[in-house]
């Protein structure tokens, strides 16, 4: 098995059986021996002790001075008391020292005894095993925190100010004043629609909401394939089949209008896929999209077959608008990385769904609600939260990479939840207050507040969505952001391909022969 801890030392590379001369030898005899051995230096010894070094550079000086090698002595031209290294010295340090001094050779001396020589030539053997240098590389913080990797005009998040926007419009204000379709138009087309554009856009969406027959045939199998039903896994699988069936191609092989059409179909069909899979898993027939209902109301309609109350539809619409885009979050970045390779839009969206599924990203809202269940009553909140944090656990629905103040989405969704009302909303507000206080005490200086996921769970629960559909519902809005970013990436692409520091055991480890 490879030694994973040992650093390579000079002993691994040095040349033993060093060519030596004595200080009293003539330059001619030293040169003769260097030529015979084909080396560029000779170590001058007194017994086993290295007292000097004579190199090709010294011989150039000899020639320049017109000295006669037949009579000149090594002692007159050598570098006395040369820098030496020990055989146990670290190779990287030795290499750096050679470079820094401009030397080409170091005698290797252990306990005053010459045991070898290490040269630039030996160091050439090192080339494949030195840490690779990345010219012009910028060291990024772990998790790429604070690293700017692209230009975008889709939107931006201002973490210290608790503000985010879509194409310069405050996203919370958009959620208060506009429909999801208007925001979708804004993200794709770059501006809010006029009434004629709104009509045309709605018409385009309507025709793209249905699931193609070839994919519909597969859904009953996908919806029941897993031992336990994980709607997001089923969605990822079904959407991948759809992108394949709809013949999505590398954006490098299609024009911008076709790529936009792929994006429109993706965002339009996602809610239908989510609800069809859910119902099929429950042993129910999927419900076709309602031609007269807008996105949000239709979403809830496809769950039950009943036209939802306007308050419920508006509540979920506001949630969907507030989660459509959010800077270079992990799933959006994933979509852009995949797009940057020239892959088809389907691949970018499948990858993004995978990234969103993680509890540290989009998988938290149902867990936040599970937490409310586990806490049970307001009196239990403080002890429960203290205990969890002391055990090193994370409180789901709290903390954010960018926001170091209130997450504006959680503030807005708290308002939506209050509008819907009910005991669970009051309880959630009490728990939020306790969690923020306990986190401030036990994790001082981390600025941890409720994030979008905390009240998202409460709002989705209030409008009748089952917990297993929380993250898929997040997906149905965020896909609009992902695809807007994919369109932007494709329009002005450069392959996204960063580097990493190798920190494993030093290469090259000889490949062992098979047993
Ligand atoms: C969202 C999240 C992943 C951001 O993480 P991040 O920017 O990488 O922050 P870090 O993981 O470096 O955390 C910084 C510190 O705050 C603590 N912290 C962050 N979120 C916390 C939480 N929800 N509960 C308890 N402690 C938390 C970490 O333990 C860490 O403490 P330490 O300095 O003692 O190690 C993180 O806040 C989290 O895990 N939240 C819970 C999951 C969640 O709600 N996800 C949905 C996000 S929208």
Coordinates of C-alpha atoms and ligand atoms in Angstrom, one line a residue:
X1 CA 0.0 0.0 0.0
X2 CA 1.2 3.5 -0.8
X3 CA 2.8 5.5 2.0
X4 CA 0.4 8.4 2.4
X5 CA 2.3 10.4 5.0
X6 CA 6.1 10.3 4.1
X7 CA 7.4 13.3 2.3
X8 CA 10.1 12.7 -0.4
X9 CA 13.6 13.5 0.7
X10 CA 16.8 14.2 -1.0
X11 CA 17.9 10.6 -0.5
X12 CA 15.2 9.6 -3.1
X13 CA 16.8 11.6 -5.8
X14 CA 20.5 12.2 -5.1
X15 CA 23.3 10.6 -7.1
X16 CA 25.6 8.5 -5.0
X17 CA 29.2 7.5 -5.8
X18 CA 30.0 11.2 -6.2
X19 CA 33.0 12.2 -8.4
X20 CA 35.5 13.8 -6.1
X21 CA 39.0 15.5 -6.3
X22 CA 41.3 16.9 -3.7
X23 CA 42.1 20.6 -3.4
X24 CA 45.7 19.9 -4.4
X25 CA 44.7 18.3 -7.8
X26 CA 45.3 20.3 -11.0
X27 CA 42.3 21.7 -12.9
X28 CA 43.4 19.6 -15.9
X29 CA 43.0 16.3 -14.0
X30 CA 39.7 17.5 -12.5
X31 CA 38.4 18.4 -16.0
X32 CA 39.5 15.1 -17.4
X33 CA 37.6 13.2 -14.7
X34 CA 34.5 15.4 -15.2
X35 CA 34.6 14.7 -19.0
X36 CA 35.0 11.0 -18.4
X37 CA 32.0 10.9 -16.1
X38 CA 30.0 13.3 -18.1
X39 CA 29.1 15.5 -15.1
X40 CA 29.2 19.3 -14.7
X41 CA 30.7 19.4 -11.2
X42 CA 33.1 17.7 -8.9
X43 CA 33.1 17.8 -5.1
X44 CA 36.4 18.7 -3.5
X45 CA 37.1 16.5 -0.5
X46 CA 39.4 16.3 2.4
X47 CA 39.0 12.6 3.4
X48 CA 35.2 12.2 3.5
X49 CA 34.5 15.9 4.2
X50 CA 33.3 18.2 1.4
X51 CA 35.5 21.3 1.5
X52 CA 34.6 22.8 -1.9
X53 CA 32.9 22.4 -5.2
X54 CA 34.2 23.0 -8.7
X55 CA 31.7 23.4 -11.4
X56 CA 31.6 24.2 -15.2
X57 CA 30.9 27.8 -14.2
X58 CA 34.3 27.9 -12.4
X59 CA 36.0 26.5 -15.5
X60 CA 34.6 29.2 -17.6
X61 CA 36.1 31.7 -15.2
X62 CA 39.4 29.8 -15.6
X63 CA 39.3 30.1 -19.4
X64 CA 38.3 33.8 -19.1
X65 CA 41.3 34.5 -16.9
X66 CA 43.7 32.7 -19.3
X67 CA 44.9 30.4 -16.4
X68 CA 46.8 27.2 -17.4
X69 CA 44.8 24.2 -16.3
X70 CA 47.9 22.0 -16.3
X71 CA 49.4 24.0 -13.4
X72 CA 46.4 25.8 -11.8
X73 CA 45.2 24.0 -8.6
X74 CA 41.6 23.1 -7.8
X75 CA 41.9 25.0 -4.5
X76 CA 42.5 28.3 -6.4
X77 CA 39.2 28.1 -8.4
X78 CA 36.8 26.0 -6.3
X79 CA 34.0 27.5 -4.3
X80 CA 35.1 26.7 -0.7
X81 CA 32.6 25.6 2.0
X82 CA 29.7 25.1 -0.4
X83 CA 26.1 25.0 0.7
X84 CA 25.2 21.4 1.4
X85 CA 22.0 19.6 2.2
X86 CA 21.2 16.5 4.3
X87 CA 19.9 13.3 2.7
X88 CA 16.9 13.6 4.9
X89 CA 16.0 17.1 3.8
X90 CA 12.7 17.7 2.1
X91 CA 12.9 17.7 -1.7
X92 CA 10.6 20.7 -2.3
X93 CA 12.7 22.8 0.1
X94 CA 15.9 21.7 -1.6
X95 CA 14.5 22.6 -5.0
X96 CA 13.4 26.0 -3.8
X97 CA 16.9 26.6 -2.3
X98 CA 18.7 25.6 -5.5
X99 CA 16.4 28.0 -7.4
X100 CA 16.8 30.8 -4.9
X101 CA 20.6 30.6 -4.9
X102 CA 20.9 30.0 -8.6
X103 CA 23.0 26.9 -7.9
X104 CA 23.0 23.8 -10.0
X105 CA 24.5 21.3 -7.5
X106 CA 24.3 20.7 -3.7
X107 CA 26.7 18.2 -2.1
X108 CA 24.7 15.9 0.2
X109 CA 26.4 15.7 3.6
X110 CA 25.4 13.6 6.5
X111 CA 27.3 13.9 9.8
X112 CA 30.2 15.7 8.0
X113 CA 30.4 12.9 5.5
X114 CA 29.8 13.3 1.7
X115 CA 27.1 10.8 0.8
X116 CA 26.0 12.1 -2.6
X117 CA 25.2 15.1 -4.8
X118 CA 21.9 16.5 -5.9
X119 CA 21.7 18.5 -9.1
X120 CA 19.3 20.4 -11.2
X121 CA 19.5 17.4 -13.5
X122 CA 18.2 15.2 -10.7
X123 CA 15.6 17.8 -10.0
X124 CA 14.4 17.4 -13.6
X125 CA 13.2 13.9 -12.5
X126 CA 11.2 15.9 -10.0
X127 CA 9.2 17.8 -12.5
X128 CA 6.3 15.4 -12.6
X129 CA 6.1 15.2 -8.8
X130 CA 6.3 18.8 -7.7
X131 CA 3.0 20.4 -7.0
X132 CA 1.8 21.8 -10.3
X133 CA 2.1 25.5 -10.5
X134 CA -0.9 27.4 -11.9
X135 CA 0.5 30.5 -13.6
X136 CA -1.6 33.5 -12.7
X137 CA -3.8 31.4 -10.4
X138 CA -6.0 33.1 -7.9
X139 CA -6.5 31.3 -4.6
X140 CA -10.2 30.9 -3.9
X141 CA -11.6 30.5 -0.5
X142 CA -13.1 27.1 0.4
X143 CA -16.6 26.8 -1.0
X144 CA -15.7 29.6 -3.5
X145 CA -17.1 32.0 -1.0
X146 CA -16.9 35.6 -2.3
X147 CA -15.3 34.5 -5.6
X148 CA -16.8 36.2 -8.7
X149 CA -16.7 33.8 -11.6
X150 CA -18.9 35.4 -14.3
X151 CA -20.8 38.4 -15.5
X152 CA -24.5 38.3 -15.4
X153 CA -27.4 40.6 -16.0
X154 CA -30.0 38.2 -14.7
X155 CA -29.9 39.4 -11.2
X156 CA -27.8 39.9 -8.0
X157 CA -27.9 39.4 -4.3
X158 CA -26.6 42.0 -1.8
X159 CA -26.0 39.9 1.3
X160 CA -25.1 42.7 3.7
X161 CA -28.1 44.8 2.7
X162 CA -30.6 42.0 2.7
X163 CA -31.6 42.8 -0.9
X164 CA -31.8 40.9 -4.2
X165 CA -33.1 41.8 -7.6
X166 CA -34.0 40.4 -11.0
X167 CA -32.7 42.6 -13.8
X168 CA -32.6 45.5 -11.5
X169 CA -36.2 45.1 -10.1
X170 CA -36.4 44.4 -6.3
X171 CA -37.5 40.7 -6.3
X172 CA -39.7 41.2 -3.3
X173 CA -41.5 44.1 -5.0
X174 CA -41.9 41.9 -8.1
X175 CA -43.5 39.3 -5.9
X176 CA -45.9 41.9 -4.5
X177 CA -46.9 43.4 -7.8
X178 CA -46.5 41.0 -10.6
X179 CA -47.4 37.5 -11.8
X180 CA -44.9 34.6 -12.1
X181 CA -45.3 34.8 -15.9
X182 CA -44.3 38.5 -15.9
X183 CA -41.2 37.6 -14.0
X184 CA -40.4 34.7 -16.3
X185 CA -40.8 37.0 -19.3
X186 CA -38.5 39.5 -17.5
X187 CA -35.8 36.8 -17.0
X188 CA -35.9 35.5 -20.5
X189 CA -36.6 38.6 -22.5
X190 CA -34.8 41.2 -20.4
X191 CA -37.9 43.3 -19.7
X192 CA -41.3 43.2 -18.1
X193 CA -44.0 42.4 -20.7
X194 CA -46.4 44.9 -22.3
X195 CA -50.0 43.6 -22.2
X196 CA -49.6 42.3 -25.8
X197 CA -46.4 40.5 -24.9
X198 CA -48.0 39.1 -21.8
X199 CA -50.8 37.6 -23.9
X200 CA -48.4 36.1 -26.4
X201 CA -46.1 34.7 -23.7
X202 CA -49.1 33.1 -21.9
X203 CA -50.2 31.5 -25.2
X204 CA -46.7 30.1 -25.8
X205 CA -46.5 28.7 -22.3
X206 CA -50.0 27.1 -22.6
X207 CA -49.0 25.0 -25.5
X208 CA -45.8 23.8 -23.8
X209 CA -47.3 22.6 -20.5
X210 CA -48.4 19.2 -21.7
X211 CA -46.2 16.2 -21.3
X212 CA -45.2 14.6 -24.7
X213 CA -47.0 11.2 -25.1
X214 CA -43.7 9.3 -25.4
X215 CA -42.7 10.6 -22.0
X216 CA -46.2 10.2 -20.5
X217 CA -45.9 6.5 -21.2
X218 CA -42.8 6.2 -19.0
X219 CA -44.2 8.2 -16.1
X220 CA -46.1 5.3 -14.3
X221 CA -42.9 3.3 -14.3
X222 CA -40.7 6.2 -13.1
X223 CA -43.3 7.1 -10.4
X224 CA -43.2 3.7 -8.9
X225 CA -39.7 2.5 -9.6
X226 CA -38.1 3.6 -6.3
X227 CA -38.5 1.6 -3.1
X228 CA -39.5 4.9 -1.4
X229 CA -40.9 7.6 -3.6
X230 CA -38.6 10.6 -3.7
X231 CA -40.4 13.1 -6.0
X232 CA -37.3 15.0 -6.9
X233 CA -35.5 11.9 -8.0
X234 CA -38.5 10.9 -10.0
X235 CA -38.6 14.4 -11.5
X236 CA -34.9 14.3 -12.4
X237 CA -35.4 11.0 -14.2
X238 CA -38.6 12.0 -16.0
X239 CA -37.2 15.4 -17.1
X240 CA -34.1 13.7 -18.4
X241 CA -36.3 11.4 -20.5
X242 CA -38.2 14.4 -21.8
X243 CA -35.1 16.3 -22.8
X244 CA -34.0 13.2 -24.7
X245 CA -37.4 12.6 -26.3
X246 CA -37.7 16.2 -27.3
X247 CA -34.3 15.9 -29.0
X248 CA -32.6 18.7 -27.1
X249 CA -29.2 19.1 -28.7
X250 CA -25.8 20.7 -27.8
X251 CA -26.5 24.4 -28.0
X252 CA -23.5 24.6 -30.3
X253 CA -25.4 22.7 -32.9
X254 CA -28.6 24.7 -32.7
X255 CA -29.5 28.4 -33.1
X256 CA -30.4 30.7 -30.2
X257 CA -34.2 30.5 -31.0
X258 CA -34.2 26.7 -30.7
X259 CA -32.3 26.9 -27.4
X260 CA -34.8 29.4 -26.1
X261 CA -37.6 27.1 -27.2
X262 CA -36.0 24.2 -25.2
X263 CA -35.8 26.5 -22.2
X264 CA -39.5 27.6 -22.6
X265 CA -40.6 23.9 -22.8
X266 CA -38.5 23.0 -19.8
X267 CA -39.9 25.6 -17.6
X268 CA -43.4 25.2 -18.8
X269 CA -43.6 21.4 -18.4
X270 CA -41.8 21.1 -15.0
X271 CA -44.9 21.7 -12.9
X272 CA -46.9 19.2 -14.9
X273 CA -44.2 16.6 -14.5
X274 CA -44.0 17.2 -10.8
X275 CA -47.8 16.7 -10.2
X276 CA -48.2 13.9 -12.7
X277 CA -45.4 11.9 -11.0
X278 CA -46.9 12.6 -7.5
X279 CA -50.4 11.5 -8.5
X280 CA -49.2 8.4 -10.3
X281 CA -47.3 7.4 -7.3
X282 CA -50.5 7.8 -5.2
X283 CA -52.3 5.5 -7.7
X284 CA -54.2 8.5 -9.2
X285 CA -54.4 9.6 -12.9
X286 CA -52.4 12.7 -13.8
X287 CA -54.5 15.9 -14.3
X288 CA -54.0 17.8 -17.5
X289 CA -53.1 21.5 -17.1
X290 CA -56.1 23.8 -16.9
X291 CA -56.2 26.0 -20.0
X292 CA -57.7 28.9 -18.2
X293 CA -55.5 29.0 -15.1
X294 CA -52.3 30.9 -14.8
X295 CA -49.1 29.1 -13.6
X296 CA -49.6 29.2 -9.9
X297 CA -53.3 28.3 -9.7
X298 CA -52.7 25.6 -12.3
X299 CA -49.9 24.2 -10.2
X300 CA -52.2 23.6 -7.2
X301 CA -55.1 22.5 -9.5
X302 CA -52.9 19.7 -11.0
X303 CA -52.5 18.3 -7.5
X304 CA -56.2 17.9 -6.6
X305 CA -58.3 18.7 -9.7
X306 CA -59.9 21.5 -7.8
X307 CA -59.5 25.2 -8.8
X308 CA -57.7 26.6 -5.7
X309 CA -58.8 29.6 -3.6
X310 CA -57.3 32.8 -5.0
X311 CA -55.5 33.5 -1.7
X312 CA -53.8 30.1 -1.8
X313 CA -52.8 30.5 -5.5
X314 CA -51.4 34.0 -4.8
X315 CA -49.5 32.8 -1.8
X316 CA -47.7 30.0 -3.8
X317 CA -47.2 32.4 -6.7
X318 CA -45.4 34.8 -4.4
X319 CA -43.2 32.0 -3.1
X320 CA -42.5 30.9 -6.6
X321 CA -41.6 34.5 -7.7
X322 CA -39.3 35.0 -4.7
X323 CA -37.4 31.8 -5.5
X324 CA -37.0 32.1 -9.3
X325 CA -33.4 33.3 -9.2
X326 CA -30.8 34.0 -6.5
X327 CA -27.4 34.9 -7.8
X328 CA -24.7 32.2 -8.3
X329 CA -26.2 29.7 -5.9
X330 CA -25.0 26.1 -6.2
X331 CA -27.6 24.8 -8.6
X332 CA -27.4 27.8 -10.9
X333 CA -23.7 27.6 -11.0
X334 CA -24.0 23.9 -11.8
X335 CA -26.3 24.7 -14.7
X336 CA -23.8 27.3 -16.0
X337 CA -20.9 24.9 -15.7
X338 CA -22.7 22.2 -17.7
X339 CA -23.9 24.7 -20.2
X340 CA -20.3 26.0 -20.6
X341 CA -19.2 22.6 -21.9
X342 CA -21.6 23.0 -24.9
X343 CA -23.9 20.3 -23.5
X344 CA -27.7 20.4 -24.2
X345 CA -30.0 22.3 -21.9
X346 CA -31.5 19.0 -20.6
X347 CA -28.1 18.1 -19.1
X348 CA -27.7 21.5 -17.4
X349 CA -31.2 21.2 -15.8
X350 CA -30.7 17.6 -14.7
X351 CA -27.4 18.6 -13.0
X352 CA -29.0 21.6 -11.4
X353 CA -31.9 19.5 -10.0
X354 CA -29.3 17.2 -8.4
X355 CA -27.5 20.2 -6.9
X356 CA -30.8 21.6 -5.5
X357 CA -31.7 18.3 -3.9
X358 CA -29.1 18.7 -1.2
X359 CA -30.3 19.7 2.3
X360 CA -27.7 22.5 2.3
X361 CA -29.4 24.0 -0.7
X362 CA -33.0 23.2 -1.7
X363 CA -33.7 20.2 0.5
X364 CA -34.3 22.1 3.7
X365 CA -38.0 23.2 3.7
X366 CA -39.5 19.9 4.6
X367 CA -36.8 19.4 7.2
X368 CA -37.6 22.8 8.7
X369 CA -41.2 21.7 9.1
X370 CA -40.1 18.4 10.6
X371 CA -38.2 20.4 13.1
X372 CA -41.4 22.3 14.1
X373 CA -43.0 18.9 14.6
X374 CA -40.1 17.7 16.7
X375 CA -40.2 20.8 18.9
X376 CA -43.9 20.4 19.3
X377 CA -44.7 23.3 21.7
X378 CA -43.2 26.8 22.2
X379 CA -41.9 25.9 25.7
X380 CA -39.7 23.1 24.2
X381 CA -38.1 25.4 21.6
X382 CA -35.2 26.7 23.5
X383 CA -34.1 23.4 25.0
X384 CA -34.5 21.6 21.7
X385 CA -32.5 24.2 19.7
X386 CA -29.7 24.3 22.4
X387 CA -29.5 20.6 22.5
X388 CA -29.2 20.3 18.6
X389 CA -26.5 23.0 18.4
X390 CA -24.6 21.4 21.2
X391 CA -24.7 18.1 19.4
X392 CA -23.1 20.0 16.4
X393 CA -26.3 19.8 14.3
X394 CA -27.5 22.5 12.0
X395 CA -30.9 24.1 12.4
X396 CA -32.6 23.7 9.1
X397 CA -34.0 26.9 7.5
X398 CA -31.4 29.1 9.2
X399 CA -28.1 30.6 8.1
X400 CA -27.1 31.6 4.6
X401 CA -23.8 31.9 2.6
X402 CA -24.6 35.4 1.4
X403 CA -27.1 36.9 3.8
X404 CA -25.6 38.1 7.0
X405 CA -28.8 39.9 7.9
X406 CA -32.5 39.0 7.5
X407 CA -33.1 37.1 4.3
X408 CA -35.5 39.3 2.4
X409 CA -37.3 36.2 1.1
X410 CA -37.9 34.9 4.6
X411 CA -39.2 38.3 5.7
X412 CA -41.6 38.4 2.7
X413 CA -42.7 34.8 3.2
X414 CA -43.3 35.4 6.9
X415 CA -45.8 38.1 5.7
X416 CA -47.4 35.7 3.3
X417 CA -47.7 33.1 6.1
X418 CA -49.2 35.7 8.5
X419 CA -51.8 36.6 5.8
X420 CA -52.7 32.9 5.6
X421 CA -52.8 32.8 9.4
X422 CA -53.3 29.9 11.8
X423 CA -51.7 28.4 14.9
X424 CA -48.7 26.9 13.0
X425 CA -47.7 30.4 11.7
X426 CA -47.7 31.8 15.2
X427 CA -45.7 28.8 16.5
X428 CA -43.2 29.2 13.6
X429 CA -42.7 32.8 14.5
X430 CA -42.0 31.9 18.1
X431 CA -39.5 29.2 17.1
X432 CA -37.8 31.6 14.7
X433 CA -37.2 34.1 17.5
X434 CA -35.8 31.4 19.8
X435 CA -33.5 29.9 17.2
X436 CA -32.1 33.3 16.2
X437 CA -31.4 34.1 19.9
X438 CA -29.9 30.8 20.7
X439 CA -27.7 30.8 17.5
X440 CA -26.5 34.4 18.4
X441 CA -25.5 33.1 21.9
X442 CA -23.9 29.8 20.8
X443 CA -22.5 30.8 17.5
X444 CA -21.6 34.4 18.1
X445 CA -20.5 36.5 15.1
X446 CA -21.9 34.1 12.5
X447 CA -25.0 36.3 11.8
X448 CA -27.5 33.4 11.5
X449 CA -31.1 34.3 10.6
X450 CA -34.0 32.4 9.1
X451 CA -33.5 31.8 5.4
X452 CA -36.0 31.3 2.6
X453 CA -36.6 27.7 3.5
X454 CA -38.1 28.3 7.0
X455 CA -41.3 30.1 6.0
X456 CA -41.4 28.4 2.6
X457 CA -42.3 25.2 4.4
X458 CA -45.0 26.9 6.4
X459 CA -46.5 28.6 3.3
X460 CA -46.4 25.5 1.2
X461 CA -48.0 23.5 4.1
X462 CA -50.7 26.1 4.4
X463 CA -51.7 25.9 0.8
X464 CA -52.0 22.1 1.0
X465 CA -48.8 20.9 -0.6
X466 CA -47.5 17.7 0.9
X467 CA -44.0 17.9 2.4
X468 CA -42.5 15.6 -0.2
X469 CA -43.4 18.2 -2.9
X470 CA -41.7 21.2 -1.2
X471 CA -38.3 20.8 -2.9
X472 CA -39.9 19.9 -6.3
X473 CA -42.0 23.1 -5.9
X474 CA -38.8 25.1 -5.4
X475 CA -37.5 23.4 -8.5
X476 CA -40.5 24.5 -10.6
X477 CA -39.6 28.1 -10.0
X478 CA -35.8 27.9 -9.9
X479 CA -35.8 26.2 -13.3
X480 CA -36.8 29.5 -14.8
X481 CA -33.6 31.0 -13.3
X482 CA -31.4 28.1 -14.3
X483 CA -32.6 28.3 -17.9
X484 CA -32.2 32.1 -18.0
X485 CA -28.7 31.6 -16.9
X486 CA -28.0 28.8 -19.4
X487 CA -29.2 31.1 -22.2
X488 CA -26.9 33.8 -21.0
X489 CA -24.0 31.4 -20.6
X490 CA -24.5 30.1 -24.2
X491 CA -24.8 33.6 -25.6
X492 CA -21.3 34.5 -24.4
X493 CA -19.5 31.3 -23.5
X494 CA -16.1 30.3 -22.1
X495 CA -15.6 26.8 -20.7
X496 CA -15.7 27.0 -16.9
X497 CA -12.8 24.9 -15.7
X498 CA -11.0 25.8 -12.5
X499 CA -8.1 24.1 -10.9
X500 CA -7.4 22.4 -7.5
X501 CA -4.5 22.1 -5.2
X502 CA -3.4 18.4 -5.0
X503 CA -2.9 17.5 -1.4
X504 CA -2.6 13.7 -1.5
X505 CA 0.6 11.7 -1.0
X506 CA 3.5 12.7 -3.4
X507 CA 3.5 11.2 -6.9
X508 CA 4.7 9.3 -8.7
X509 CA 4.2 6.2 -6.6
X510 CA 5.6 3.2 -8.6
X511 CA 2.6 1.1 -9.8
X512 CA 2.9 -2.2 -8.0
X513 CA 2.9 -5.3 -10.1
X514 CA -0.4 -7.3 -9.7
X515 CA -0.3 -10.1 -7.0
Ligands
LIG1 C1 -26.9 27.5 4.3 C2 -25.6 27.1 4.8 C3 -25.2 25.8 4.1 C4 -24.5 28.2 4.6 O1 -23.3 27.6 4.9 P1 -21.9 28.3 4.8 O2 -22.0 29.7 4.3 O3 -21.0 27.4 4.2 O4 -21.6 28.5 6.4 P2 -20.7 27.5 7.2 O5 -21.2 26.1 7.0 O6 -19.3 27.8 7.0 O7 -21.2 27.9 8.7 C5 -20.5 29.0 9.4 C6 -20.8 28.7 10.9 O8 -22.1 28.9 11.2 C7 -22.7 27.7 11.7 N1 -24.0 27.5 11.1 C8 -24.4 27.9 9.9 N2 -25.7 27.6 9.7 C9 -26.1 27.0 10.8 C10 -27.3 26.4 11.2 N3 -28.4 26.4 10.4 N4 -27.4 25.9 12.4 C11 -26.4 25.9 13.3 N5 -25.2 26.4 13.0 C12 -25.0 27.0 11.7 C13 -21.7 26.6 11.3 O9 -21.8 25.5 12.2 C14 -20.4 27.3 11.3 O10 -20.0 27.4 12.7 P3 -18.5 27.2 13.1 O11 -17.9 28.5 12.7 O12 -18.5 27.0 14.6 O13 -18.0 26.0 12.4 C15 -25.7 26.8 6.3 O14 -26.1 28.0 7.0 C16 -26.6 25.7 6.7 O15 -26.2 24.5 6.7 N6 -27.9 26.0 7.0 C17 -28.9 24.9 7.3 C18 -29.4 24.3 6.0 C19 -30.4 25.2 5.3 O16 -31.2 25.9 5.9 N7 -30.2 25.2 3.9 C20 -31.0 26.1 3.1 C21 -30.2 27.2 2.5 S1 -31.2 28.4 1.6

